[in-house]
PDB file of C-alpha atoms and ligand atoms in Angstrom:
ATOM      1  CA  PHE A 164     -25.404 109.682 -20.565  1.00  0.00           C
ATOM      2  CA  ALA A 165     -22.168 110.890 -19.374  1.00  0.00           C
ATOM      3  CA  LYS A 166     -21.219 107.089 -19.081  1.00  0.00           C
ATOM      4  CA  GLU A 167     -22.064 106.774 -22.616  1.00  0.00           C
ATOM      5  CA  MET A 168     -19.892 109.745 -23.302  1.00  0.00           C
ATOM      6  CA  GLY A 169     -16.969 108.321 -21.234  1.00  0.00           C
ATOM      7  CA  ARG A 170     -17.123 105.114 -23.185  1.00  0.00           C
ATOM      8  CA  ASN A 171     -17.025 106.825 -25.980  1.00  0.00           C
ATOM      9  CA  SER A 172     -14.247 108.892 -25.696  1.00  0.00           C
ATOM     10  CA  ILE A 173     -12.186 105.627 -24.351  1.00  0.00           C
ATOM     11  CA  ALA A 174     -13.124 104.013 -27.494  1.00  0.00           C
ATOM     12  CA  PHE A 175     -11.981 107.030 -29.739  1.00  0.00           C
ATOM     13  CA  TYR A 176      -8.852 107.539 -27.824  1.00  0.00           C
ATOM     14  CA  GLN A 177      -7.537 103.705 -27.876  1.00  0.00           C
ATOM     15  CA  PRO A 178      -7.224 103.105 -31.765  1.00  0.00           C
ATOM     16  CA  ARG A 179      -5.296 106.801 -31.524  1.00  0.00           C
ATOM     17  CA  HIS A 180      -2.794 105.216 -28.766  1.00  0.00           C
ATOM     18  CA  LEU A 181      -2.643 102.398 -31.123  1.00  0.00           C
ATOM     19  CA  ASP A 182      -1.661 104.298 -33.918  1.00  0.00           C
ATOM     20  CA  ASP A 183       1.155 106.158 -31.895  1.00  0.00           C
ATOM     21  CA  ARG A 184       2.659 102.931 -30.685  1.00  0.00           C
ATOM     22  CA  GLN A 185       2.405 100.882 -34.189  1.00  0.00           C
ATOM     23  CA  SER A 186       3.847 104.088 -35.948  1.00  0.00           C
ATOM     24  CA  ARG A 187       5.413 103.648 -39.152  1.00  0.00           C
ATOM     25  CA  TYR A 188       8.885 104.868 -37.495  1.00  0.00           C
ATOM     26  CA  ARG A 189       8.471 102.065 -34.546  1.00  0.00           C
ATOM     27  CA  ILE A 190       7.620  99.515 -37.044  1.00  0.00           C
ATOM     28  CA  ALA A 191      10.608 100.505 -39.334  1.00  0.00           C
ATOM     29  CA  SER A 192      12.864 100.196 -35.991  1.00  0.00           C
ATOM     30  CA  VAL A 193      11.634  97.143 -34.706  1.00  0.00           C
ATOM     31  CA  LEU A 194      11.004  95.214 -38.136  1.00  0.00           C
ATOM     32  CA  HIS A 195      14.368  94.268 -38.934  1.00  0.00           C
ATOM     33  CA  GLN A 196      14.545  91.853 -35.828  1.00  0.00           C
ATOM     34  CA  ALA A 197      11.660  90.085 -36.421  1.00  0.00           C
ATOM     35  CA  ILE A 198      12.772  87.412 -38.539  1.00  0.00           C
ATOM     36  CA  GLU A 199      15.816  86.586 -36.073  1.00  0.00           C
ATOM     37  CA  GLN A 200      13.689  86.798 -33.321  1.00  0.00           C
ATOM     38  CA  GLU A 201      10.976  84.551 -35.118  1.00  0.00           C
ATOM     39  CA  GLU A 202       7.848  86.857 -34.241  1.00  0.00           C
ATOM     40  CA  PHE A 203       6.459  86.017 -37.956  1.00  0.00           C
ATOM     41  CA  SER A 204       4.186  83.180 -38.933  1.00  0.00           C
ATOM     42  CA  LEU A 205       2.301  82.068 -41.921  1.00  0.00           C
ATOM     43  CA  VAL A 206      -1.556  81.450 -41.866  1.00  0.00           C
ATOM     44  CA  TYR A 207      -3.279  79.734 -44.906  1.00  0.00           C
ATOM     45  CA  GLN A 208      -6.698  80.295 -46.168  1.00  0.00           C
ATOM     46  CA  PRO A 209      -8.487  77.904 -48.419  1.00  0.00           C
ATOM     47  CA  GLN A 210      -9.186  78.029 -52.177  1.00  0.00           C
ATOM     48  CA  VAL A 211     -11.924  76.121 -53.593  1.00  0.00           C
ATOM     49  CA  SER A 212     -13.123  75.242 -56.896  1.00  0.00           C
ATOM     50  CA  LEU A 213     -16.671  76.445 -57.704  1.00  0.00           C
ATOM     51  CA  LYS A 214     -17.509  73.571 -60.046  1.00  0.00           C
ATOM     52  CA  ASP A 215     -17.151  70.697 -57.567  1.00  0.00           C
ATOM     53  CA  GLY A 216     -16.203  72.687 -54.263  1.00  0.00           C
ATOM     54  CA  GLN A 217     -13.132  70.868 -53.861  1.00  0.00           C
ATOM     55  CA  LEU A 218     -10.317  72.207 -51.981  1.00  0.00           C
ATOM     56  CA  VAL A 219      -7.517  73.616 -54.585  1.00  0.00           C
ATOM     57  CA  GLY A 220      -5.028  75.254 -52.236  1.00  0.00           C
ATOM     58  CA  ALA A 221      -4.025  78.032 -49.740  1.00  0.00           C
ATOM     59  CA  GLU A 222      -2.927  81.291 -49.799  1.00  0.00           C
ATOM     60  CA  ALA A 223      -0.286  82.116 -47.338  1.00  0.00           C
ATOM     61  CA  LEU A 224      -0.381  85.060 -45.570  1.00  0.00           C
ATOM     62  CA  LEU A 225       1.828  86.792 -43.182  1.00  0.00           C
ATOM     63  CA  ARG A 226       1.387  87.394 -39.575  1.00  0.00           C
ATOM     64  CA  TRP A 227       3.731  89.815 -37.379  1.00  0.00           C
ATOM     65  CA  ASP A 228       3.280  89.237 -33.359  1.00  0.00           C
ATOM     66  CA  SER A 229       6.105  91.868 -32.260  1.00  0.00           C
ATOM     67  CA  SER A 230       7.491  91.588 -28.699  1.00  0.00           C
ATOM     68  CA  THR A 231       7.409  95.117 -28.598  1.00  0.00           C
ATOM     69  CA  LEU A 232       4.577  96.535 -30.621  1.00  0.00           C
ATOM     70  CA  GLY A 233       2.107  93.552 -30.472  1.00  0.00           C
ATOM     71  CA  LYS A 234       0.336  92.111 -33.334  1.00  0.00           C
ATOM     72  CA  VAL A 235       0.625  93.993 -36.357  1.00  0.00           C
ATOM     73  CA  THR A 236      -1.344  93.631 -39.515  1.00  0.00           C
ATOM     74  CA  PRO A 237       0.220  93.462 -42.638  1.00  0.00           C
ATOM     75  CA  ASP A 238      -1.687  96.256 -43.899  1.00  0.00           C
ATOM     76  CA  ARG A 239       0.071  98.076 -41.938  1.00  0.00           C
ATOM     77  CA  PHE A 240       4.097  96.707 -41.847  1.00  0.00           C
ATOM     78  CA  ILE A 241       4.066  95.615 -45.421  1.00  0.00           C
ATOM     79  CA  PRO A 242       4.586  98.910 -46.575  1.00  0.00           C
ATOM     80  CA  VAL A 243       6.739  99.904 -44.316  1.00  0.00           C
ATOM     81  CA  ALA A 244       9.457  96.762 -45.382  1.00  0.00           C
ATOM     82  CA  GLU A 245       8.832  97.939 -49.052  1.00  0.00           C
ATOM     83  CA  ASP A 246       9.846 101.255 -47.910  1.00  0.00           C
ATOM     84  CA  THR A 247      12.842 100.066 -46.252  1.00  0.00           C
ATOM     85  CA  GLY A 248      13.854  97.473 -48.820  1.00  0.00           C
ATOM     86  CA  MET A 249      13.467  94.715 -45.838  1.00  0.00           C
ATOM     87  CA  ILE A 250      10.788  93.081 -47.847  1.00  0.00           C
ATOM     88  CA  ASP A 251      13.214  91.444 -49.877  1.00  0.00           C
ATOM     89  CA  GLU A 252      14.705  89.649 -46.769  1.00  0.00           C
ATOM     90  CA  ILE A 253      11.039  89.028 -45.768  1.00  0.00           C
ATOM     91  CA  GLY A 254       9.965  88.062 -48.829  1.00  0.00           C
ATOM     92  CA  ALA A 255      12.467  85.422 -49.107  1.00  0.00           C
ATOM     93  CA  TRP A 256      11.372  84.016 -45.809  1.00  0.00           C
ATOM     94  CA  VAL A 257       7.618  83.930 -46.247  1.00  0.00           C
ATOM     95  CA  LEU A 258       8.712  82.031 -49.726  1.00  0.00           C
ATOM     96  CA  ASP A 259      10.783  79.387 -48.192  1.00  0.00           C
ATOM     97  CA  GLU A 260       8.319  78.960 -45.218  1.00  0.00           C
ATOM     98  CA  ALA A 261       4.977  78.543 -47.669  1.00  0.00           C
ATOM     99  CA  VAL A 262       7.177  76.008 -49.828  1.00  0.00           C
ATOM    100  CA  SER A 263       8.038  73.747 -46.730  1.00  0.00           C
ATOM    101  CA  GLU A 264       4.710  73.685 -45.856  1.00  0.00           C
ATOM    102  CA  LEU A 265       3.672  72.780 -49.143  1.00  0.00           C
ATOM    103  CA  ALA A 266       6.150  70.149 -49.514  1.00  0.00           C
ATOM    104  CA  ARG A 267       4.907  69.125 -46.154  1.00  0.00           C
ATOM    105  CA  TRP A 268       1.142  68.625 -47.776  1.00  0.00           C
ATOM    106  CA  ASN A 269       2.782  66.794 -50.359  1.00  0.00           C
ATOM    107  CA  ARG A 270       4.159  64.356 -48.121  1.00  0.00           C
ATOM    108  CA  MET A 271       1.157  63.874 -46.479  1.00  0.00           C
ATOM    109  CA  GLY A 272      -0.466  62.660 -49.945  1.00  0.00           C
ATOM    110  CA  HIS A 273      -2.159  65.931 -50.999  1.00  0.00           C
ATOM    111  CA  THR A 274      -0.942  67.927 -54.212  1.00  0.00           C
ATOM    112  CA  LEU A 275      -2.680  71.325 -53.376  1.00  0.00           C
ATOM    113  CA  LYS A 276      -1.376  74.336 -54.693  1.00  0.00           C
ATOM    114  CA  MET A 277      -0.014  77.641 -52.569  1.00  0.00           C
ATOM    115  CA  SER A 278      -0.694  81.355 -53.422  1.00  0.00           C
ATOM    116  CA  VAL A 279       2.035  83.364 -52.012  1.00  0.00           C
ATOM    117  CA  ASN A 280       2.433  87.039 -52.556  1.00  0.00           C
ATOM    118  CA  VAL A 281       5.199  89.050 -53.796  1.00  0.00           C
ATOM    119  CA  SER A 282       5.940  92.741 -53.645  1.00  0.00           C
ATOM    120  CA  ALA A 283       6.374  95.162 -56.637  1.00  0.00           C
ATOM    121  CA  ARG A 284       9.810  95.896 -54.940  1.00  0.00           C
ATOM    122  CA  GLN A 285      10.926  92.377 -54.752  1.00  0.00           C
ATOM    123  CA  PHE A 286      10.034  92.066 -58.758  1.00  0.00           C
ATOM    124  CA  GLN A 287      12.527  95.331 -59.340  1.00  0.00           C
ATOM    125  CA  ARG A 288      15.800  93.389 -57.793  1.00  0.00           C
ATOM    126  CA  SER A 289      16.241  90.747 -60.403  1.00  0.00           C
ATOM    127  CA  GLU A 290      16.512  87.909 -58.241  1.00  0.00           C
ATOM    128  CA  VAL A 291      12.748  86.736 -57.688  1.00  0.00           C
ATOM    129  CA  ALA A 292      12.662  84.393 -60.205  1.00  0.00           C
ATOM    130  CA  ASP A 293      16.245  82.733 -58.572  1.00  0.00           C
ATOM    131  CA  GLN A 294      14.678  83.036 -55.187  1.00  0.00           C
ATOM    132  CA  VAL A 295      11.450  81.257 -56.009  1.00  0.00           C
ATOM    133  CA  LEU A 296      13.246  78.543 -58.099  1.00  0.00           C
ATOM    134  CA  ALA A 297      15.516  77.803 -55.667  1.00  0.00           C
ATOM    135  CA  ALA A 298      13.073  77.252 -52.917  1.00  0.00           C
ATOM    136  CA  LEU A 299      10.867  75.001 -55.115  1.00  0.00           C
ATOM    137  CA  GLU A 300      14.464  72.887 -55.624  1.00  0.00           C
ATOM    138  CA  HIS A 301      15.334  73.159 -52.392  1.00  0.00           C
ATOM    139  CA  HIS A 302      12.183  71.451 -50.968  1.00  0.00           C
ATOM    140  CA  ALA A 303      11.361  69.240 -54.307  1.00  0.00           C
ATOM    141  CA  VAL A 304       8.314  70.804 -54.980  1.00  0.00           C
ATOM    142  CA  ALA A 305       6.784  70.881 -58.446  1.00  0.00           C
ATOM    143  CA  PRO A 306       6.804  74.257 -59.968  1.00  0.00           C
ATOM    144  CA  GLU A 307       3.336  74.171 -60.973  1.00  0.00           C
ATOM    145  CA  GLN A 308       1.986  73.854 -57.414  1.00  0.00           C
ATOM    146  CA  LEU A 309       3.242  77.595 -56.828  1.00  0.00           C
ATOM    147  CA  VAL A 310       1.224  80.726 -57.523  1.00  0.00           C
ATOM    148  CA  VAL A 311       3.056  83.785 -57.148  1.00  0.00           C
ATOM    149  CA  GLU A 312       0.184  86.808 -56.406  1.00  0.00           C
ATOM    150  CA  LEU A 313       0.904  90.330 -57.452  1.00  0.00           C
ATOM    151  CA  THR A 314      -1.030  93.468 -57.649  1.00  0.00           C
ATOM    152  CA  GLU A 315      -1.586  95.312 -60.484  1.00  0.00           C
ATOM    153  CA  THR A 316       0.271  98.774 -59.470  1.00  0.00           C
ATOM    154  CA  SER A 317       3.476  96.038 -59.950  1.00  0.00           C
ATOM    155  CA  PHE A 318       3.281  96.401 -63.323  1.00  0.00           C
ATOM    156  CA  MET A 319       3.232 100.075 -63.317  1.00  0.00           C
ATOM    157  CA  HIS A 320       6.894 100.151 -61.723  1.00  0.00           C
ATOM    158  CA  SER A 321       9.206  98.708 -63.849  1.00  0.00           C
ATOM    159  CA  ALA A 322       7.268  96.845 -66.310  1.00  0.00           C
ATOM    160  CA  SER A 323       9.929  95.339 -67.954  1.00  0.00           C
ATOM    161  CA  ALA A 324      11.773  94.190 -65.352  1.00  0.00           C
ATOM    162  CA  THR A 325       8.636  92.629 -64.078  1.00  0.00           C
ATOM    163  CA  GLU A 326       7.674  91.210 -66.982  1.00  0.00           C
ATOM    164  CA  ARG A 327      10.959  89.507 -67.283  1.00  0.00           C
ATOM    165  CA  GLU A 328      10.900  87.893 -64.043  1.00  0.00           C
ATOM    166  CA  LEU A 329       7.279  86.666 -64.739  1.00  0.00           C
ATOM    167  CA  VAL A 330       8.155  85.168 -68.133  1.00  0.00           C
ATOM    168  CA  ARG A 331      11.243  83.175 -66.229  1.00  0.00           C
ATOM    169  CA  LEU A 332       8.969  81.849 -63.593  1.00  0.00           C
ATOM    170  CA  ARG A 333       6.141  80.877 -66.243  1.00  0.00           C
ATOM    171  CA  GLU A 334       8.672  79.130 -68.428  1.00  0.00           C
ATOM    172  CA  LYS A 335       9.377  77.047 -65.474  1.00  0.00           C
ATOM    173  CA  GLY A 336       5.912  76.072 -64.734  1.00  0.00           C
ATOM    174  CA  VAL A 337       4.768  78.731 -61.741  1.00  0.00           C
ATOM    175  CA  ARG A 338       1.699  80.146 -61.961  1.00  0.00           C
ATOM    176  CA  VAL A 339       1.288  83.875 -61.684  1.00  0.00           C
ATOM    177  CA  ALA A 340      -1.990  85.728 -60.280  1.00  0.00           C
ATOM    178  CA  ILE A 341      -3.326  89.422 -60.570  1.00  0.00           C
ATOM    179  CA  ASP A 342      -4.125  90.430 -57.275  1.00  0.00           C
ATOM    180  CA  ASP A 343      -7.072  92.495 -56.038  1.00  0.00           C
ATOM    181  CA  PHE A 344      -8.058  93.121 -59.178  1.00  0.00           C
ATOM    182  CA  GLY A 345      -9.832  96.307 -60.436  1.00  0.00           C
ATOM    183  CA  THR A 346      -8.534  98.371 -57.579  1.00  0.00           C
ATOM    184  CA  GLY A 347      -5.374  99.260 -59.109  1.00  0.00           C
ATOM    185  CA  TYR A 348      -5.176 101.099 -62.460  1.00  0.00           C
ATOM    186  CA  SER A 349      -3.671  98.893 -64.693  1.00  0.00           C
ATOM    187  CA  SER A 350      -5.280  99.172 -68.329  1.00  0.00           C
ATOM    188  CA  LEU A 351      -6.541  96.170 -70.595  1.00  0.00           C
ATOM    189  CA  SER A 352      -3.332  96.122 -72.407  1.00  0.00           C
ATOM    190  CA  TYR A 353      -0.982  95.504 -69.239  1.00  0.00           C
ATOM    191  CA  ILE A 354      -3.060  92.194 -68.520  1.00  0.00           C
ATOM    192  CA  ARG A 355      -3.163  91.078 -71.912  1.00  0.00           C
ATOM    193  CA  GLU A 356       0.847  91.620 -72.328  1.00  0.00           C
ATOM    194  CA  MET A 357       1.766  90.418 -69.179  1.00  0.00           C
ATOM    195  CA  SER A 358       2.398  86.670 -68.428  1.00  0.00           C
ATOM    196  CA  LEU A 359      -0.611  85.693 -66.277  1.00  0.00           C
ATOM    197  CA  ASP A 360      -2.486  82.733 -65.362  1.00  0.00           C
ATOM    198  CA  LEU A 361      -4.978  83.865 -62.912  1.00  0.00           C
ATOM    199  CA  LEU A 362      -6.881  86.801 -62.170  1.00  0.00           C
ATOM    200  CA  LYS A 363      -8.359  87.391 -58.804  1.00  0.00           C
ATOM    201  CA  ILE A 364     -11.358  89.830 -58.472  1.00  0.00           C
ATOM    202  CA  ASP A 365     -10.574  92.193 -55.293  1.00  0.00           C
ATOM    203  CA  ARG A 366     -13.490  91.602 -52.660  1.00  0.00           C
ATOM    204  CA  SER A 367     -14.717  95.286 -52.985  1.00  0.00           C
ATOM    205  CA  PHE A 368     -16.555  94.077 -56.436  1.00  0.00           C
ATOM    206  CA  ILE A 369     -17.738  90.690 -54.789  1.00  0.00           C
ATOM    207  CA  GLN A 370     -19.349  92.203 -51.658  1.00  0.00           C
ATOM    208  CA  PRO A 371     -22.450  94.126 -53.322  1.00  0.00           C
ATOM    209  CA  ILE A 372     -23.197  91.218 -55.576  1.00  0.00           C
ATOM    210  CA  PRO A 373     -26.013  90.084 -53.639  1.00  0.00           C
ATOM    211  CA  HIS A 374     -27.802  92.949 -53.680  1.00  0.00           C
ATOM    212  CA  SER A 375     -26.893  95.282 -56.926  1.00  0.00           C
ATOM    213  CA  GLU A 376     -27.734  93.627 -60.274  1.00  0.00           C
ATOM    214  CA  THR A 377     -25.093  96.440 -61.852  1.00  0.00           C
ATOM    215  CA  ASP A 378     -22.147  94.996 -59.600  1.00  0.00           C
ATOM    216  CA  ARG A 379     -23.344  91.541 -60.968  1.00  0.00           C
ATOM    217  CA  ASN A 380     -23.090  92.418 -64.006  1.00  0.00           C
ATOM    218  CA  LEU A 381     -19.854  93.953 -63.618  1.00  0.00           C
ATOM    219  CA  VAL A 382     -18.250  90.991 -62.372  1.00  0.00           C
ATOM    220  CA  LYS A 383     -19.731  88.904 -65.005  1.00  0.00           C
ATOM    221  CA  ALA A 384     -18.029  91.255 -67.373  1.00  0.00           C
ATOM    222  CA  MET A 385     -14.426  91.036 -65.798  1.00  0.00           C
ATOM    223  CA  ILE A 386     -14.657  86.859 -65.526  1.00  0.00           C
ATOM    224  CA  ASP A 387     -16.073  87.074 -69.350  1.00  0.00           C
ATOM    225  CA  MET A 388     -13.160  89.499 -70.094  1.00  0.00           C
ATOM    226  CA  SER A 389     -10.416  87.006 -68.334  1.00  0.00           C
ATOM    227  CA  HIS A 390     -11.717  83.710 -69.818  1.00  0.00           C
ATOM    228  CA  ALA A 391     -11.319  85.535 -73.071  1.00  0.00           C
ATOM    229  CA  MET A 392      -7.371  85.895 -72.343  1.00  0.00           C
ATOM    230  CA  GLY A 393      -7.100  82.601 -71.156  1.00  0.00           C
ATOM    231  CA  LEU A 394      -6.856  83.417 -67.685  1.00  0.00           C
ATOM    232  CA  ALA A 395      -8.973  81.763 -64.850  1.00  0.00           C
ATOM    233  CA  VAL A 396     -10.725  83.742 -62.158  1.00  0.00           C
ATOM    234  CA  VAL A 397     -10.878  83.450 -58.594  1.00  0.00           C
ATOM    235  CA  ALA A 398     -13.049  85.767 -56.257  1.00  0.00           C
ATOM    236  CA  GLU A 399     -11.962  87.427 -53.137  1.00  0.00           C
ATOM    237  CA  GLY A 400     -13.845  87.904 -49.740  1.00  0.00           C
ATOM    238  CA  ILE A 401     -16.892  85.777 -50.150  1.00  0.00           C
ATOM    239  CA  GLU A 402     -18.493  86.352 -46.749  1.00  0.00           C
ATOM    240  CA  GLN A 403     -22.356  84.405 -47.380  1.00  0.00           C
ATOM    241  CA  SER A 404     -23.562  81.502 -49.150  1.00  0.00           C
ATOM    242  CA  GLU A 405     -25.757  83.711 -51.567  1.00  0.00           C
ATOM    243  CA  ASP A 406     -21.821  85.149 -52.893  1.00  0.00           C
ATOM    244  CA  LEU A 407     -21.114  81.741 -53.861  1.00  0.00           C
ATOM    245  CA  GLU A 408     -24.140  80.630 -55.475  1.00  0.00           C
ATOM    246  CA  ILE A 409     -23.909  83.938 -57.541  1.00  0.00           C
ATOM    247  CA  LEU A 410     -20.305  83.194 -58.716  1.00  0.00           C
ATOM    248  CA  LYS A 411     -20.748  79.982 -59.492  1.00  0.00           C
ATOM    249  CA  GLU A 412     -23.688  80.794 -61.727  1.00  0.00           C
ATOM    250  CA  LEU A 413     -21.494  83.953 -63.586  1.00  0.00           C
ATOM    251  CA  GLY A 414     -18.900  81.199 -64.214  1.00  0.00           C
ATOM    252  CA  CYS A 415     -16.138  81.840 -61.550  1.00  0.00           C
ATOM    253  CA  ASP A 416     -13.617  79.488 -61.271  1.00  0.00           C
ATOM    254  CA  GLN A 417     -12.231  79.596 -57.696  1.00  0.00           C
ATOM    255  CA  ALA A 418     -13.551  81.295 -54.601  1.00  0.00           C
ATOM    256  CA  GLN A 419     -11.652  82.195 -51.103  1.00  0.00           C
ATOM    257  CA  GLY A 420     -13.493  83.977 -48.378  1.00  0.00           C
ATOM    258  CA  TYR A 421     -14.592  84.175 -44.552  1.00  0.00           C
ATOM    259  CA  TYR A 422     -17.393  82.093 -45.387  1.00  0.00           C
ATOM    260  CA  ILE A 423     -15.509  78.938 -46.825  1.00  0.00           C
ATOM    261  CA  ALA A 424     -12.690  79.909 -43.887  1.00  0.00           C
ATOM    262  CA  ARG A 425     -10.399  82.280 -42.286  1.00  0.00           C
ATOM    263  CA  PRO A 426      -6.644  81.957 -42.685  1.00  0.00           C
ATOM    264  CA  MET A 427      -5.393  79.560 -40.212  1.00  0.00           C
ATOM    265  CA  SER A 428      -2.361  78.144 -38.562  1.00  0.00           C
ATOM    266  CA  GLY A 429      -0.570  75.420 -40.357  1.00  0.00           C
ATOM    267  CA  GLU A 430      -1.531  73.135 -37.963  1.00  0.00           C
ATOM    268  CA  LEU A 431      -5.748  73.639 -38.153  1.00  0.00           C
ATOM    269  CA  MET A 432      -4.699  73.872 -42.374  1.00  0.00           C
ATOM    270  CA  ARG A 433      -3.375  70.386 -42.001  1.00  0.00           C
ATOM    271  CA  GLU A 434      -6.349  69.227 -40.340  1.00  0.00           C
ATOM    272  CA  TRP A 435      -8.549  70.967 -42.942  1.00  0.00           C
ATOM    273  CA  ILE A 436      -6.905  69.128 -45.799  1.00  0.00           C
ATOM    274  CA  GLU A 437      -7.076  65.668 -44.166  1.00  0.00           C
ATOM    275  CA  ARG A 438     -11.014  66.172 -44.149  1.00  0.00           C
ATOM    276  CA  ASP A 439     -11.620  68.089 -47.030  1.00  0.00           C
ATOM    277  CA  GLY A 440      -8.208  67.690 -49.426  1.00  0.00           C
ATOM    278  CA  CYS A 441      -8.200  65.627 -52.525  1.00  0.00           C
TER     279      CYS A 441
HETATM  280  P1  LIG B 209      -4.454  90.055 -50.589  1.00  0.00           P
HETATM  281  O1  LIG B 209      -3.164  89.368 -50.764  1.00  0.00           O
HETATM  282  O2  LIG B 209      -5.332  90.292 -51.177  1.00  0.00           O
HETATM  283  O3  LIG B 209      -4.944  88.866 -49.373  1.00  0.00           O
HETATM  284  C1  LIG B 209      -6.483  88.826 -48.995  1.00  0.00           C
HETATM  285  C2  LIG B 209      -6.759  89.476 -47.731  1.00  0.00           C
HETATM  286  O4  LIG B 209      -7.850  89.701 -47.526  1.00  0.00           O
HETATM  287  C3  LIG B 209      -5.770  88.832 -46.376  1.00  0.00           C
HETATM  288  O5  LIG B 209      -5.904  89.943 -45.368  1.00  0.00           O
HETATM  289  C4  LIG B 209      -7.229  87.964 -46.072  1.00  0.00           C
HETATM  290  O6  LIG B 209      -7.094  87.912 -44.579  1.00  0.00           O
HETATM  291  C5  LIG B 209      -8.412  88.970 -46.319  1.00  0.00           C
HETATM  292  N1  LIG B 209      -9.667  88.381 -46.381  1.00  0.00           N
HETATM  293  C6  LIG B 209     -10.095  87.158 -46.970  1.00  0.00           C
HETATM  294  N2  LIG B 209     -11.006  86.549 -47.018  1.00  0.00           N
HETATM  295  C7  LIG B 209     -11.852  87.648 -46.776  1.00  0.00           C
HETATM  296  C8  LIG B 209     -13.387  87.986 -46.496  1.00  0.00           C
HETATM  297  O7  LIG B 209     -14.133  87.080 -46.404  1.00  0.00           O
HETATM  298  N3  LIG B 209     -13.505  89.147 -46.074  1.00  0.00           N
HETATM  299  C9  LIG B 209     -12.737  90.104 -45.612  1.00  0.00           C
HETATM  300  N4  LIG B 209     -13.271  91.443 -45.106  1.00  0.00           N
HETATM  301  N5  LIG B 209     -11.196  89.770 -45.588  1.00  0.00           N
HETATM  302  C10 LIG B 209     -10.644  88.940 -46.431  1.00  0.00           C
HETATM  303  P2  LIG B 209      -4.525  90.043 -44.551  1.00  0.00           P
HETATM  304  O8  LIG B 209      -3.999  88.651 -44.101  1.00  0.00           O
HETATM  305  O9  LIG B 209      -4.600  91.187 -43.697  1.00  0.00           O
HETATM  306  O10 LIG B 209      -3.301  90.568 -45.644  1.00  0.00           O
HETATM  307  C11 LIG B 209      -3.602  91.815 -45.907  1.00  0.00           C
HETATM  308  C12 LIG B 209      -2.579  92.046 -47.214  1.00  0.00           C
HETATM  309  O11 LIG B 209      -1.454  92.168 -47.029  1.00  0.00           O
HETATM  310  C13 LIG B 209      -2.556  91.085 -48.433  1.00  0.00           C
HETATM  311  O12 LIG B 209      -3.503  91.346 -49.533  1.00  0.00           O
HETATM  312  C14 LIG B 209      -1.401  91.311 -49.313  1.00  0.00           C
HETATM  313  O13 LIG B 209      -1.844  92.201 -50.053  1.00  0.00           O
HETATM  314  C15 LIG B 209      -0.600  91.746 -47.950  1.00  0.00           C
HETATM  315  N6  LIG B 209       0.151  90.501 -47.643  1.00  0.00           N
HETATM  316  C16 LIG B 209      -0.084  89.490 -46.627  1.00  0.00           C
HETATM  317  N7  LIG B 209       0.467  88.621 -46.609  1.00  0.00           N
HETATM  318  C17 LIG B 209       1.625  88.993 -47.364  1.00  0.00           C
HETATM  319  C18 LIG B 209       3.425  88.308 -47.832  1.00  0.00           C
HETATM  320  O14 LIG B 209       3.397  87.406 -47.218  1.00  0.00           O
HETATM  321  N8  LIG B 209       3.823  89.498 -48.859  1.00  0.00           N
HETATM  322  C19 LIG B 209       3.418  90.443 -49.366  1.00  0.00           C
HETATM  323  N9  LIG B 209       4.284  91.279 -50.115  1.00  0.00           N
HETATM  324  N10 LIG B 209       2.424  90.904 -48.763  1.00  0.00           N
HETATM  325  C20 LIG B 209       1.338  90.105 -48.249  1.00  0.00           C
HETATM  326 MG1  LIG B 210      -3.051  87.742 -52.524  1.00  0.00          MG
HETATM  327 MG1  LIG B 211      -6.183  90.215 -52.766  1.00  0.00          MG
HETATM  328 MG1  LIG B 212      -4.587  93.186 -50.907  1.00  0.00          MG
END
């Protein structure tokens, strides 16, 4: 019993210790060197069509392996990057890296889509559209191949600036997705009025669907509502085969999640594309 206690208290202590070591303050103090020190990398998670199972593209997700803090997850460092303004520089790095990888897939003979997360804060500074278009031009990638993902809360902060940037991007052919749908507090009128192409249903709505009829109905309503507004629907967080079957039946367009594939390195993603890409 004492041994049990010991183990438990150690297990309890470790996360707190880690928490300390990776406090917002410590993160902020070393984050600004991360680009220069080449501590960032992107991983890619496949997105597949539910109609035919074909690979549609991938979402680029940022990873940070800090020389002083070790691996820090985006949920911890992205908010710090946003608060300190470092997200502008980091976001520009992500865009360039993701579009460069997309160009590589093109050279391999696979025309796929790349989704990139863009923070609300990046939209408030009016160069996002310029940044995106410059990256596409620099790597000679068609705008139609890029999907910009932003969360519902992006609309709440300076909605008019955000909308202006989105319109500019869409005029050129860049696709826009609303991420984590259902977790923020955007109203239907925002969704209707904003320039969007895709809606990503948050995984918290997807996970209960195999055992809850109410949740299945809710997801069905989200899908029908999106289609009524002319938006395609992506389900996030598919963790089991049952989810996939149900979502197909409900008319969902695309899926992404651990059941299909975990986010992977550029190299592994290229192997995946060679195997499964069209
Ligand atoms: P997100 O954009 O909603 O990305 C999806 C997150 O869900 C990723 O977490 C992904 O690894 C995880 N995920 C995918 N499939 C499953 C699944 O089946 N089950 C579960 N439990 N999780 C799954 P990750 O990579 O830790 O990123 C977390 C969040 O950090 C992202 O959420 C996004 O909001 C933000 N983020 C990541 N990369 C960037 C970036 O380059 N720029 C910005 N601004 N934000 C980023
Ligand atoms: Mg996303
Ligand atoms: Mg999401
Ligand atoms: Mg998220």
